[in-house]
Structure formats: structure tokens, C-alpha cells
Coordinates of C-alpha atoms in Angstrom, one line a residue:
Chain D
M1 CA 16.3 0.6 18.7
R2 CA 17.7 -2.7 17.3
F3 CA 21.1 -2.6 15.8
N4 CA 20.0 -4.4 12.6
S5 CA 17.1 -2.1 12.1
I6 CA 16.9 0.3 9.1
R7 CA 16.4 3.1 11.5
F8 CA 19.7 2.3 13.3
K9 CA 21.6 1.9 10.0
A10 CA 20.2 5.1 8.5
S11 CA 21.0 7.0 11.7
I12 CA 24.5 5.6 11.7
L13 CA 25.0 6.4 8.0
Y14 CA 23.7 10.0 8.4
S15 CA 25.9 10.5 11.5
V16 CA 29.0 9.1 9.8
I17 CA 28.5 11.3 6.7
L18 CA 27.8 14.3 8.8
A19 CA 30.7 13.6 11.1
A20 CA 33.0 13.4 8.1
I21 CA 31.7 16.7 6.7
L22 CA 32.1 18.4 10.1
V23 CA 35.5 17.0 10.7
L24 CA 36.6 18.2 7.3
F25 CA 35.1 21.6 7.8
G26 CA 36.7 21.8 11.3
S27 CA 40.1 20.8 9.8
V28 CA 39.8 23.5 7.2
I29 CA 39.0 26.1 9.8
Y30 CA 41.8 24.9 12.1
G31 CA 44.3 24.8 9.2
S32 CA 43.4 28.3 8.1
V33 CA 43.6 29.7 11.6
Y34 CA 46.9 27.8 12.1
N35 CA 48.3 29.3 8.8
I36 CA 47.0 32.8 9.6
L37 CA 48.5 32.7 13.1
Y38 CA 51.9 31.5 11.9
H39 CA 51.8 34.0 9.1
D40 CA 51.1 36.8 11.5
L41 CA 53.8 35.6 13.9
D42 CA 56.3 35.4 11.0
E43 CA 55.3 38.9 9.8
E44 CA 55.7 40.2 13.3
L45 CA 59.1 38.5 13.6
K46 CA 60.2 39.9 10.3
I47 CA 59.2 43.4 11.3
K48 CA 61.1 43.0 14.6
A49 CA 64.1 41.6 12.8
E50 CA 64.1 44.4 10.2
E51 CA 63.7 47.0 12.9
V52 CA 66.5 45.4 14.8
A53 CA 68.6 45.5 11.7
S54 CA 67.7 49.1 11.0
I55 CA 68.4 50.1 14.6
L56 CA 71.7 48.2 14.3
A57 CA 72.5 50.2 11.2
A58 CA 71.5 53.5 12.8
Y59 CA 73.4 52.7 16.0
E60 CA 76.4 51.7 13.9
R61 CA 76.3 55.0 12.3
V62 CA 75.9 57.0 15.5
E63 CA 78.2 54.9 17.6
R64 CA 80.9 54.3 15.1
G65 CA 84.1 53.9 16.9
R66 CA 82.6 52.4 20.0
S67 CA 83.9 49.0 20.7
H68 CA 80.6 47.0 20.9
P69 CA 77.8 49.2 19.8
I70 CA 75.3 46.3 19.3
A71 CA 76.2 44.7 22.6
T72 CA 75.4 47.9 24.3
M73 CA 72.1 48.1 22.5
L74 CA 71.2 44.6 23.6
D75 CA 72.3 45.5 27.1
L76 CA 70.0 48.4 27.0
L77 CA 67.2 46.2 25.9
H78 CA 67.5 43.5 28.5
S79 CA 69.0 45.4 31.5
E80 CA 67.1 47.8 33.7
Y81 CA 70.4 49.2 34.8
A82 CA 71.6 50.0 31.4
A83 CA 69.8 53.3 31.7
A84 CA 72.5 54.4 34.1
D85 CA 75.0 54.3 31.3
R86 CA 77.0 57.4 30.8
R87 CA 75.5 57.8 27.4
M88 CA 72.1 57.8 28.9
I89 CA 70.3 60.2 26.7
V90 CA 71.2 58.6 23.4
D91 CA 70.7 55.1 24.8
D92 CA 67.3 56.0 26.2
I93 CA 66.2 56.8 22.7
W94 CA 67.3 53.4 21.4
K95 CA 65.8 51.7 24.5
S96 CA 62.5 53.3 24.0
Q97 CA 62.6 52.2 20.3
L98 CA 63.5 48.7 21.3
E99 CA 60.7 48.7 23.9
V100 CA 58.3 49.7 21.2
L101 CA 59.4 46.6 19.4
N102 CA 58.6 44.5 22.5
L103 CA 61.7 42.4 22.3
K104 CA 62.1 41.9 26.0
N105 CA 60.9 38.3 26.0
D106 CA 62.4 37.4 22.7
Y107 CA 65.7 35.6 22.2
I108 CA 68.1 37.5 20.0
N109 CA 71.2 36.2 18.4
I110 CA 73.3 38.2 16.0
M111 CA 75.9 36.3 14.0
N112 CA 78.7 37.5 11.8
A113 CA 79.3 36.3 8.2
R114 CA 81.0 33.2 9.5
G115 CA 78.1 32.2 11.6
Q116 CA 79.8 33.0 15.0
T117 CA 77.6 34.7 17.6
L118 CA 78.7 38.3 17.9
F119 CA 76.1 39.3 20.4
S120 CA 73.1 37.7 22.0
S121 CA 70.5 38.8 24.4
H122 CA 70.8 37.8 28.1
N123 CA 68.1 35.3 27.9
Y124 CA 69.8 33.6 24.9
T125 CA 71.2 30.8 27.1
A126 CA 73.2 27.8 26.1
D127 CA 69.9 25.8 26.1
I128 CA 68.4 28.2 23.6
A129 CA 71.6 28.1 21.5
R130 CA 71.4 24.4 21.4
L131 CA 67.8 24.6 20.4
F132 CA 68.6 27.0 17.6
G133 CA 71.5 24.8 16.5
P134 CA 74.7 25.8 14.8
A135 CA 74.4 28.2 11.8
T136 CA 74.1 26.5 8.5
P137 CA 75.3 28.2 5.2
S138 CA 71.8 29.1 4.3
D139 CA 71.3 30.9 7.6
L140 CA 73.9 33.4 6.5
T141 CA 72.3 34.1 3.1
A142 CA 68.6 33.4 3.1
L143 CA 65.6 34.6 5.1
H144 CA 63.7 31.7 6.7
Y145 CA 61.6 30.7 9.6
R146 CA 61.9 27.7 11.8
S147 CA 60.0 26.2 14.7
F148 CA 61.7 24.6 17.6
S149 CA 60.4 22.8 20.6
D150 CA 61.6 21.0 23.6
A151 CA 59.9 19.9 26.8
A152 CA 59.6 23.5 28.1
L153 CA 59.7 25.8 25.1
R154 CA 58.1 26.2 21.7
L155 CA 59.8 28.8 19.7
R156 CA 59.4 30.4 16.3
M157 CA 62.7 31.8 14.9
I158 CA 63.3 34.1 12.1
N159 CA 66.7 34.1 10.4
L160 CA 67.3 37.3 8.5
P161 CA 70.7 38.1 6.9
V162 CA 71.4 41.8 6.7
S163 CA 74.2 44.0 5.3
L164 CA 75.3 47.1 7.2
G165 CA 77.6 48.7 4.6
Q166 CA 80.5 46.2 4.4
I167 CA 79.4 44.2 7.4
R168 CA 77.3 41.2 6.8
L169 CA 75.3 40.0 9.8
T170 CA 72.5 37.5 10.5
V171 CA 69.7 38.5 12.9
Q172 CA 68.0 35.6 14.6
I173 CA 65.0 36.3 16.7
G174 CA 63.2 33.6 18.5
T175 CA 59.8 34.2 20.1
S176 CA 57.5 31.9 22.0
E177 CA 54.7 30.2 20.1
D178 CA 52.7 29.7 23.3
N179 CA 50.1 32.3 22.2
I180 CA 49.5 30.6 19.0
H181 CA 49.2 27.2 20.7
S182 CA 46.9 28.5 23.3
V183 CA 44.7 30.0 20.6
L184 CA 44.9 26.8 18.5
G185 CA 44.2 24.6 21.5
R186 CA 41.1 26.6 22.4
L187 CA 40.0 26.6 18.8
G188 CA 40.5 22.8 18.6
L189 CA 38.6 22.2 21.8
F190 CA 35.8 24.5 20.7
L191 CA 35.6 22.8 17.3
T192 CA 35.6 19.3 18.8
L193 CA 32.9 20.2 21.3
A194 CA 30.9 22.0 18.6
I195 CA 31.1 19.0 16.3
L196 CA 30.2 16.5 19.0
V197 CA 27.2 18.6 20.2
F198 CA 26.1 19.1 16.6
L199 CA 26.4 15.4 15.8
A200 CA 24.5 14.4 18.9
G201 CA 21.8 16.9 18.1
T202 CA 21.5 15.9 14.4
S203 CA 21.7 12.2 15.1
F204 CA 18.8 12.6 17.6
V205 CA 16.8 14.7 15.1
G206 CA 17.8 12.2 12.3
S207 CA 16.7 9.3 14.4
Y208 CA 13.4 11.0 15.1
F209 CA 12.8 11.7 11.4
T210 CA 13.8 8.2 10.4
R211 CA 11.4 6.8 13.0
E212 CA 8.7 9.1 11.7
S213 CA 9.3 8.1 8.1
L214 CA 9.3 4.5 9.0
K215 CA 6.2 4.7 11.1
P216 CA 4.0 3.3 8.3
V217 CA 6.3 0.2 8.3
R218 CA 5.4 -0.3 12.0
E219 CA 1.7 0.1 11.1
V220 CA 2.0 -2.4 8.3
V221 CA 3.7 -4.8 10.7
D222 CA 1.1 -4.4 13.4
M223 CA -1.7 -4.8 10.9
A224 CA 0.0 -7.9 9.3
N225 CA 0.4 -9.3 12.8
R226 CA -3.3 -8.9 13.5
I227 CA -4.4 -10.6 10.4
T228 CA -4.9 -14.3 11.0
H229 CA -6.5 -17.1 8.8
K230 CA -9.8 -16.2 10.4
D231 CA -9.5 -12.6 9.4
L232 CA -8.3 -12.6 5.8
G233 CA -10.9 -10.1 4.8
A234 CA -8.9 -7.4 6.6
R235 CA -6.8 -5.0 4.5
I236 CA -4.1 -2.5 5.4
P237 CA -5.6 1.0 4.9
E238 CA -4.0 2.6 1.8
K239 CA -4.1 6.1 3.3
T240 CA -1.9 8.9 2.3
V241 CA 1.6 7.5 2.7
D242 CA 4.8 7.8 0.8
A243 CA 4.9 6.2 -2.7
E244 CA 7.2 3.4 -1.6
M245 CA 5.0 2.6 1.4
H246 CA 2.0 2.7 -0.7
E247 CA 3.5 0.2 -3.0
L248 CA 4.4 -2.0 -0.1
I249 CA 1.0 -1.8 1.4
Q250 CA -0.6 -2.6 -2.0
S251 CA 1.6 -5.6 -2.5
F252 CA 0.7 -6.8 1.0
N253 CA -3.0 -6.4 0.4
V254 CA -2.7 -8.2 -2.9
M255 CA -0.9 -11.0 -1.1
I256 CA -3.6 -11.2 1.6
K257 CA -6.2 -11.3 -1.1
R258 CA -4.4 -14.2 -2.8
L259 CA -4.2 -15.9 0.6
E260 CA -7.9 -15.3 1.2
T261 CA -8.7 -16.8 -2.1
S262 CA -6.4 -19.8 -1.5
F263 CA -7.9 -20.3 2.0
G264 CA -11.3 -20.1 0.5
H265 CA -10.4 -22.8 -2.0
V266 CA -8.9 -25.0 0.7
S267 CA -11.9 -24.6 2.9
E268 CA -14.3 -25.3 0.1
F269 CA -12.1 -28.3 -0.9
N270 CA -12.2 -29.6 2.7
S271 CA -15.9 -29.3 2.8
H272 CA -16.2 -31.2 -0.5
V273 CA -13.8 -33.9 0.7
A274 CA -15.8 -34.3 3.9
H275 CA -18.9 -34.6 1.9
E276 CA -17.4 -37.1 -0.5
L277 CA -16.1 -39.3 2.2
K278 CA -18.9 -38.9 4.7
T279 CA -21.6 -39.9 2.2
P280 CA -20.3 -43.4 1.5
L281 CA -19.6 -43.7 5.3
A282 CA -23.3 -42.9 5.9
V283 CA -24.2 -45.5 3.3
L284 CA -21.9 -48.1 4.9
R285 CA -23.4 -47.3 8.3
G286 CA -26.9 -47.5 7.0
E287 CA -26.3 -50.8 5.2
I288 CA -24.8 -52.4 8.3
E289 CA -27.5 -51.1 10.6
L290 CA -30.1 -52.4 8.2
A291 CA -28.4 -55.8 8.2
L292 CA -28.5 -55.8 12.0
D293 CA -32.0 -54.5 12.2
S294 CA -33.6 -58.0 11.6
E295 CA -32.6 -61.5 11.0
K296 CA -31.4 -62.1 7.4
T297 CA -30.6 -65.1 5.3
P298 CA -26.9 -65.8 4.6
A299 CA -27.4 -64.7 1.0
E300 CA -28.8 -61.4 2.2
Y301 CA -25.9 -60.9 4.5
Q302 CA -23.5 -61.6 1.6
K303 CA -25.3 -59.1 -0.5
V304 CA -24.9 -56.5 2.3
L305 CA -21.2 -57.3 2.6
S306 CA -20.6 -57.1 -1.1
D307 CA -22.5 -53.8 -1.3
C308 CA -20.3 -52.5 1.6
L309 CA -17.2 -53.6 -0.2
E310 CA -18.2 -51.7 -3.2
V311 CA -18.7 -48.6 -1.1
I312 CA -15.3 -49.1 0.5
D313 CA -13.7 -49.5 -3.0
H314 CA -15.2 -46.2 -4.0
M315 CA -13.9 -44.5 -1.0
I316 CA -10.4 -45.9 -1.6
K317 CA -10.6 -44.6 -5.2
V318 CA -11.6 -41.1 -3.9
V319 CA -8.7 -41.0 -1.4
K320 CA -6.3 -42.3 -4.1
D321 CA -7.4 -39.6 -6.6
L322 CA -7.2 -36.9 -4.0
L323 CA -3.7 -37.9 -3.1
L324 CA -2.7 -38.1 -6.8
L325 CA -4.3 -34.6 -7.4
A326 CA -2.4 -33.1 -4.5
K327 CA 0.8 -34.6 -5.9
L328 CA 0.1 -33.4 -9.4
D329 CA -0.6 -29.9 -8.3
Y330 CA 2.1 -29.4 -5.6
R331 CA 4.9 -31.9 -6.4
P332 CA 6.0 -31.2 -10.0
D333 CA 9.1 -33.4 -9.3
I334 CA 6.9 -36.6 -9.6
F335 CA 6.8 -36.1 -13.4
Q336 CA 9.5 -37.9 -15.2
F337 CA 9.6 -36.2 -18.6
E338 CA 11.1 -37.9 -21.6
D339 CA 11.0 -37.7 -25.3
I340 CA 8.1 -40.1 -26.3
S341 CA 6.2 -40.9 -29.4
L342 CA 2.6 -39.7 -28.9
T343 CA 1.6 -41.8 -32.0
A344 CA 2.9 -45.0 -30.3
L345 CA 1.2 -44.0 -27.0
M346 CA -2.1 -43.4 -28.8
D347 CA -1.9 -46.9 -30.4
E348 CA -1.5 -48.4 -26.9
I349 CA -4.4 -46.4 -25.6
A350 CA -6.5 -47.5 -28.5
E351 CA -5.9 -51.1 -27.6
Q352 CA -6.9 -50.6 -24.0
S353 CA -9.9 -48.4 -24.7
R354 CA -11.4 -51.0 -27.0
I355 CA -11.3 -53.5 -24.2
L356 CA -13.0 -51.0 -21.9
A357 CA -15.7 -50.1 -24.5
E358 CA -16.4 -53.7 -25.4
P359 CA -18.8 -54.7 -22.5
K360 CA -20.9 -51.6 -23.1
K361 CA -21.2 -52.2 -26.8
I362 CA -19.7 -48.8 -27.5
V363 CA -17.9 -48.3 -30.9
I364 CA -14.6 -46.6 -30.4
T365 CA -12.5 -45.6 -33.4
F366 CA -9.0 -44.2 -33.5
D367 CA -7.7 -42.0 -36.3
I368 CA -4.0 -41.9 -35.7
P369 CA -1.6 -40.6 -38.4
T370 CA 1.5 -42.6 -39.4
E371 CA 3.6 -39.6 -38.8
D372 CA 5.7 -40.0 -35.6
I373 CA 4.6 -37.1 -33.4
R374 CA 7.0 -36.7 -30.5
V375 CA 6.3 -34.9 -27.2
E376 CA 8.2 -34.3 -24.0
A377 CA 6.0 -36.1 -21.6
D378 CA 5.6 -38.4 -18.6
K379 CA 4.2 -41.5 -20.2
V380 CA 2.4 -42.9 -17.2
H381 CA 0.6 -39.6 -16.4
L382 CA -0.2 -38.8 -20.1
R383 CA -1.8 -42.2 -20.4
R384 CA -3.9 -41.5 -17.3
L385 CA -5.0 -38.2 -18.9
F386 CA -6.4 -39.9 -22.0
H387 CA -7.8 -42.8 -20.0
N388 CA -9.7 -40.5 -17.8
I389 CA -11.3 -38.6 -20.7
I390 CA -12.0 -41.7 -22.8
G391 CA -13.2 -43.5 -19.7
N392 CA -15.6 -40.7 -18.9
A393 CA -17.0 -40.8 -22.5
I394 CA -17.6 -44.5 -22.3
K395 CA -19.2 -44.1 -18.9
Y396 CA -21.6 -41.4 -19.9
I397 CA -22.8 -42.6 -23.3
A398 CA -25.3 -45.3 -23.9
A399 CA -24.7 -48.6 -25.7
G400 CA -24.5 -48.4 -29.4
E401 CA -23.1 -44.8 -29.4
S402 CA -19.6 -44.1 -30.4
V403 CA -16.4 -42.4 -29.4
R404 CA -14.0 -41.1 -32.0
V405 CA -10.4 -40.3 -31.1
S406 CA -8.1 -38.5 -33.5
L407 CA -4.6 -37.2 -33.4
H408 CA -3.2 -34.5 -35.6
R409 CA -0.5 -32.0 -35.6
Q410 CA -0.8 -28.3 -36.3
G411 CA 2.5 -26.4 -36.3
Q412 CA 4.1 -26.7 -32.9
T413 CA 1.0 -28.1 -31.3
C414 CA -0.6 -31.4 -31.5
R415 CA -4.3 -32.0 -30.8
V416 CA -5.9 -35.2 -29.5
V417 CA -9.7 -34.8 -30.1
I418 CA -12.0 -37.2 -28.2
A419 CA -15.5 -36.8 -29.6
D420 CA -18.5 -38.8 -28.4
T421 CA -22.1 -39.0 -29.7
G422 CA -23.5 -39.1 -26.2
P423 CA -26.1 -37.0 -24.5
G424 CA -24.0 -33.8 -24.3
I425 CA -23.5 -31.5 -21.4
S426 CA -25.5 -28.4 -20.6
E427 CA -23.8 -25.1 -20.8
E428 CA -24.1 -24.6 -17.1
D429 CA -22.6 -28.0 -16.3
L430 CA -19.9 -27.4 -18.9
R431 CA -18.8 -24.4 -16.8
N432 CA -18.4 -26.6 -13.7
I433 CA -16.9 -29.6 -15.5
F434 CA -13.3 -29.0 -14.2
R435 CA -14.5 -28.3 -10.6
K436 CA -13.5 -30.9 -8.0
F437 CA -16.1 -33.5 -7.2
F438 CA -18.4 -32.2 -9.9
R439 CA -20.3 -34.9 -11.7
V440 CA -22.7 -34.2 -14.6
P441 CA -26.1 -35.2 -13.3
R442 CA -27.5 -38.1 -15.3
A443 CA -31.0 -38.2 -16.6
D444 CA -31.5 -41.9 -15.6
D445 CA -30.4 -41.1 -12.0
T446 CA -28.2 -44.1 -11.9
Q447 CA -25.3 -44.0 -9.5
E448 CA -22.0 -43.5 -11.4
S449 CA -18.9 -44.9 -9.8
G450 CA -16.6 -42.0 -10.6
T451 CA -14.9 -39.9 -8.0
G452 CA -15.7 -36.5 -9.7
L453 CA -11.9 -35.9 -9.8
G454 CA -11.0 -37.6 -13.2
L455 CA -11.1 -34.4 -15.3
N456 CA -9.4 -32.5 -12.6
I457 CA -6.5 -34.9 -12.7
A458 CA -6.5 -34.8 -16.5
Q459 CA -6.4 -31.0 -16.4
S460 CA -3.5 -31.0 -13.9
I461 CA -1.5 -33.4 -16.0
A462 CA -2.2 -31.3 -19.2
K463 CA -0.9 -28.2 -17.4
A464 CA 2.2 -30.0 -16.1
H465 CA 2.9 -30.8 -19.8
N466 CA 2.4 -27.1 -20.8
G467 CA -0.8 -28.2 -22.5
N468 CA -4.5 -27.6 -22.1
I469 CA -7.8 -29.3 -22.3
N470 CA -10.8 -27.7 -23.9
V471 CA -14.3 -29.0 -24.0
T472 CA -17.3 -28.2 -26.2
S473 CA -20.7 -29.9 -26.1
T474 CA -24.1 -29.8 -27.7
L475 CA -27.0 -31.3 -25.8
G476 CA -28.3 -34.3 -27.6
K477 CA -25.4 -34.5 -30.0
G478 CA -22.3 -35.2 -28.0
T479 CA -19.3 -33.8 -26.3
T480 CA -15.8 -33.1 -27.7
F481 CA -12.7 -32.9 -25.5
T482 CA -9.6 -31.4 -27.2
V483 CA -6.2 -32.0 -25.6
E484 CA -3.4 -29.7 -26.8
L485 CA 0.2 -30.5 -26.2
P486 CA 3.4 -28.8 -27.5
V487 CA 5.3 -30.9 -30.0
L488 CA 8.9 -31.7 -29.5
T489 CA 10.9 -30.4 -32.5
Chain B
M18 CA -50.3 -44.0 7.8
R19 CA -47.7 -41.1 8.0
T20 CA -46.0 -40.1 4.7
I21 CA -42.4 -39.1 4.7
L22 CA -40.8 -37.5 1.6
I23 CA -37.1 -38.2 1.3
V24 CA -35.3 -35.6 -0.8
E25 CA -31.9 -37.0 -1.3
D26 CA -29.6 -37.3 -4.4
E27 CA -27.9 -40.4 -3.3
A28 CA -30.1 -43.3 -4.3
R29 CA -28.5 -45.8 -1.9
I30 CA -29.2 -43.6 1.1
R31 CA -32.8 -43.2 -0.1
R32 CA -33.1 -47.0 -0.3
I33 CA -31.6 -47.5 3.1
Y34 CA -34.0 -45.0 4.7
R35 CA -37.0 -46.5 2.9
R36 CA -36.1 -50.0 4.1
F37 CA -35.9 -48.7 7.7
L38 CA -39.0 -46.6 7.6
E39 CA -41.5 -48.9 5.8
P40 CA -41.3 -51.7 8.3
R41 CA -42.0 -49.1 11.0
G42 CA -45.3 -48.1 9.5
F43 CA -44.4 -45.1 7.4
R44 CA -45.2 -44.5 3.8
V45 CA -42.1 -43.4 2.0
L46 CA -41.8 -41.2 -1.1
E47 CA -38.5 -40.5 -2.7
A48 CA -37.2 -37.5 -4.7
G49 CA -33.7 -37.3 -6.2
N50 CA -33.9 -33.6 -6.8
V51 CA -35.9 -30.5 -6.0
V52 CA -38.1 -30.6 -9.1
D53 CA -39.2 -34.2 -8.3
A54 CA -39.8 -33.2 -4.7
R55 CA -42.2 -30.4 -5.8
E56 CA -44.1 -32.9 -8.0
Q57 CA -44.5 -35.3 -5.1
M58 CA -45.7 -32.6 -2.9
K59 CA -48.4 -31.6 -5.4
L60 CA -49.6 -35.1 -5.7
D61 CA -49.5 -36.3 -2.1
R62 CA -50.2 -35.2 1.4
I63 CA -46.8 -35.2 3.2
D64 CA -46.4 -35.4 6.9
L65 CA -42.7 -34.9 7.1
V66 CA -39.8 -34.0 4.8
L67 CA -36.3 -35.4 5.2
L68 CA -34.3 -32.9 3.3
D69 CA -30.7 -33.2 2.1
I70 CA -29.2 -29.7 1.5
N71 CA -26.4 -30.7 -0.9
I72 CA -28.4 -32.2 -3.8
G73 CA -27.1 -30.2 -6.7
E74 CA -28.9 -27.3 -8.4
P75 CA -31.4 -26.2 -7.4
N76 CA -30.1 -27.0 -3.9
G77 CA -32.0 -28.2 -0.8
D78 CA -32.1 -24.7 0.7
T79 CA -34.2 -23.6 -2.2
L80 CA -36.8 -26.3 -1.5
Y81 CA -36.6 -25.3 2.2
E82 CA -37.6 -21.8 1.3
V83 CA -40.5 -23.1 -0.6
L84 CA -41.5 -25.4 2.2
S85 CA -41.3 -22.7 4.9
C86 CA -43.4 -20.3 2.8
F87 CA -46.1 -22.6 1.4
H88 CA -46.1 -25.6 3.7
S89 CA -45.0 -24.2 7.0
M90 CA -47.0 -26.8 8.9
I91 CA -44.9 -29.7 7.4
P92 CA -42.0 -30.5 9.7
V93 CA -38.7 -30.6 8.0
I94 CA -35.7 -32.6 9.2
V95 CA -32.5 -31.4 7.5
A96 CA -30.3 -34.4 6.8
S97 CA -26.8 -34.1 5.4
V98 CA -23.2 -35.2 6.1
Y99 CA -22.4 -31.8 7.6
P100 CA -22.2 -31.4 11.4
V101 CA -25.6 -30.5 12.9
D102 CA -24.3 -27.0 14.0
D103 CA -23.3 -26.2 10.5
Q104 CA -26.7 -27.3 9.2
R105 CA -28.4 -25.1 11.8
R106 CA -26.3 -22.1 10.7
L107 CA -27.3 -22.7 7.1
L108 CA -31.1 -23.3 7.6
E109 CA -32.1 -21.7 10.8
A110 CA -35.6 -22.8 11.6
A111 CA -35.9 -26.4 10.5
T112 CA -37.8 -28.7 12.9
D113 CA -34.6 -30.8 13.5
Y114 CA -31.2 -31.6 12.0
F115 CA -29.6 -34.9 11.3
D116 CA -26.0 -35.7 10.6
K117 CA -26.1 -38.8 8.3
S118 CA -23.2 -40.4 10.1
E119 CA -25.1 -40.4 13.3
G120 CA -27.0 -43.6 12.7
I121 CA -30.5 -44.7 11.9
D122 CA -31.7 -44.9 15.5
V123 CA -31.0 -41.2 16.0
L124 CA -32.9 -40.4 12.8
L125 CA -35.9 -42.6 13.8
H126 CA -36.0 -40.8 17.1
K127 CA -35.9 -37.4 15.5
I128 CA -38.7 -38.3 13.1
D129 CA -40.9 -39.5 15.9
R130 CA -40.2 -36.4 18.0
A131 CA -40.9 -34.1 15.0
L132 CA -44.2 -35.8 14.2
Y133 CA -45.2 -35.8 17.9
Q134 CA -44.4 -32.1 18.2
T135 CA -46.4 -31.1 15.1
Q136 CA -49.3 -33.1 16.4
Y137 CA -49.6 -30.7 19.3
K138 CA -48.4 -27.7 17.6
P139 CA -50.2 -27.8 14.3
H140 CA -48.9 -24.4 13.2
K141 CA -45.2 -23.9 13.0
Q142 CA -43.9 -20.4 13.5
E143 CA -43.8 -18.5 10.3
V144 CA -40.3 -18.3 9.0
K145 CA -38.9 -15.2 7.5
S146 CA -38.0 -15.9 3.9

């Protein structure tokens, strides 16, 4: 499993969330048990202290007049030999009561109203006294509990002020917290282990489920890896998978389909290019072979060479147009758009077109309004657009026929209409007219000099200007090209 | 005299082939498209067809279908700018294939061989249409 994989991240996220929940849950349990244990211990201490107090009171009543009744009681409690006291019977009763209270291991300190120790148990050593600390004013008046610890001992102490008639005393009983800590320690260990085991288990299960739910991703990746340019017909099966995956697979398949179409275009285009360039090469080769086939006069050789030059010029034109087309379609940065006057540009084009139409005796008229129509355009390329269309018209129509170019504005769009009175284009050819290397077949079978890319180039330029070119034609009547461009406001 | 029909949309190539073939004793007929080719075949006895595939609609392969159905004894040499292997994939059972960039010598050799073969094998295998 890689660290930057979704599976790893998901597993980590689940584990962290789960760990947080478990730790919180464990803390709550631990805290509750802690509180319960201390509460119970405090209750127990209170019962003991109250019992001691009541025993003290009873003993006081019974033994009034004896010098140190409470000391005797504590002696009884902590000394095996105290039973041998001369007041054995009475003492035995107290001792048994004290034993019921289980005070043998507790530290008992009884103070007078001034906080001086009156009596303490035998095990209440100087160390314990230091741990308990000197009595504070609140020790003599209020019930409270305190915890003490040093390296060896952890004690819980109750401080209970009592009144025995006129006498005010404070009973302090300290008892070991070891039991509580042993229980808490075991609980902590148990909780920690339980959390760790649970986390390990769930992260394993989580990782398994993540892997399972991401399995379709793996399949998509494998399938995508298998698809090469030779194999673009393949699709990732859209079987029953989760909605998200289904969406992903669909997008993928759509992308492959687009790629397939693009590759198809590229391959078709390459085949066309090969054809367009190999045909003139074959002509060149044929002409040269023919020239070498038999002895010729210098004039004949010159004719061959000039024919070859013509073919080479045509090839150069094809290559140039191809390069231009590639640039127009894939390098939008070659366009340098600026605010230009289309009216002025059309005037320029009119001038140049008349020169072109002149030798073929074609009448070309321009109907350009005086209104200054402005467009955001690259002048050089826009000029080429119109030249290609007008040039085509001049090329395809016979002498004496006419071309009429008009410019008018309609709302936010301006239209340049180039209408000729030529032979027209059949419906079928019209459909192919913007296909690369397509040339409308000519009835007279004469070889046209075009590259079959002119209208393609015009269309690409129009699209780069957010415009469009439409063409309509009637056989025998003529063809009309309409160039639409957005007007600059 | 053997008659060769050149079906080819590129007039310059037709002219070049004619100027090679006529001095070598062939009679040459030209057709710029399939319709013309059909007309020529109705009018004349043809000994060999030099057929370009890519000649616009209807395309050369349409004419090839017609040839292999109705004139299966006439040898057909497919001639185009595509590599010979591609041509063979496109039209399986032509007598021979010629890549126009190969040079006239190769074409002349292929024409001779095709005519020689037909002489001794007057009936070409029927081709599935």
C-alpha cells in the first residue's frame, strides 16, 4: 500500500477517528471508575471515622474518669497484648468492634481543638505525620478528604471534626490507596490493550473494505493501461459498480471515444497528406524518367524542367497551406487581434480582386456601404479568408461570368456575401466542401492548381474570429458564400 | 496491338504513362473517372486495366468490383500512391499492384508480366464480390 494512496489515507483517517472515539470512551470509563472507587473509599473512611467517633463517645461515657480512655482504645486496636489488660472483658468488646471496622492497617490520628495530636495509632509514625502535615484551621471545623503520596505510600485521609459533649476532637484516618491504584492500573492496561486490539482489527477490516470499494479503480487503471492507440475501440465495461465509479468509467469511455475520433481524423489526414504529396512526386518522377527515356531537343528538356518546376511549386504550396492550417487550428496565439475597419479592408480586397479577375475576364463588383463597420480581427488572416473564397470563385467560373461581393450589417453581426454566377456545386459536393483536400470535380477535367485546403483555411480563420462561413449553391446558377463576423460595438 | 486502359484522375500522370506506353507498342485509352472507363470498355476490347483506386466518387474499387464480375479475364494492375501492401489489403485479388512512386520501369515490367500470365492462364480465378 502506497502512502499517498486513497486507500492509505482513508485507512488512516478511519483509524484516527476511531482511535479518538475509543480513547474518549476509555477515558470516560476510566474516569467513572476512578470516581466510583474514590467515592467508595471516602464513604468507607467516613463510616470508619464516624464509628471511631461513636466508639470514642461510648468509651468516654463508660470509661469516664480513666486517664487516657482513647489511648487505651487505640492500644487495644493495634496491640495483640492489649487483651491482657486488667479490664479485659470490657476492652475485648471494644476491640472486637474495632476489628469489625478493620482499622488495623489504617493510620489514626486524633487531635484536640487546638490541632495537637492527643492520640495516634502505633503505625502513625513521624513520616506519616509529616505526610499528613500540621493541622490547618479548616481541619478542626470541616469534613474533608485529602490524598497524599510519597515514594512509598499513597494515602487517602479523612478529616472529621466531632464533638463529644464539651470536647471537640478531630478524627483523621488515613488508609492506603493501593487497592484503588491496582484496580485503576489493571483497568488502564485492559482499556489500552482493548483499544489497541480493536484499532488493529478495525484498521485491517477498514483497509480491506477500502481496497474492495476501490477495486473498480484498479480495474479502470488496468483497462486504461491496456488501451493503446492501436486499440482505441476498446471500452471499459460499465458493469454494476457504484455511481461514482460508473461516472468515472463513463467519462473515461467518452474520452477514449474522443481520442478514437481524433486518431481517426489524424490517420485519415495523414493518408490524405501522403496522397497529396506523393501524387506530384509521381508526376515529377514520371516527367524526369520520360525525359531520360530518349534523346530530346533542348527545347523539350526546357519544357520538362518548367513542368517539373510547376509541380514543385504546387507541392510547396500544399506544404505551406498544411503548416498554416496546423497553426490556425492549434496555435491560437498566432492571431493578433485588433480593432479594424472591415469597410476599409473590403475596399483593399476589392482592389486586389479586380487585378486577379482581370486576366480571366471576370466581372467582379463590390457593394460596400459607407458606414464604418468595425471588427476585432487579425487583418492579415482575415484578408486571406476573403482572398481564398474570392480566389476560388474566380478559379471555378468561366470567362464573362461575374462575382458580386457585398457587405452589410445586421445587428451585432456583419455579413460578407460572395456570390458567383458560376456552374454551382452539387449537393453532395457541397457537403464535402470544407473537407481537407476536397476539390470540386470540374466538368472540363482541367487540372486546377489549388491545394484543396483554401476553404479549410478560411473556415479555421472564421472560427478563430468567432465567425462562421456558410455556403449555398444551385447547379447551373452559381454559388454563394456568406461570411459572418461579430461586429465590434 | 495490346490495348491498355488507364483509369486515373490525374491528367498529367495519364499523359506520362501514355507517352511511355505508346512507343513500346501499346494502344492507350484514358479515363478520368469510372463512368468514362465503363464507356471505354463498352466500345473497345481491353487487354489490361491500369486502375487508380483514389479517383473520387465512384471510386476505383467500385470499378474493380465491376471488372472482377463481368470482365474477370482482363488483368487489372492497381496503381496508386499508397504502398503496395495497403493496396493489396484494399483490393485483394488484383493481378498486380503498383506504387506510383516506384518508377516507370517497374510499371512496364509489371504490365509485361501481367499480359504474359494472362496469355497462358486465360481465365482468372473468379473473385468473390
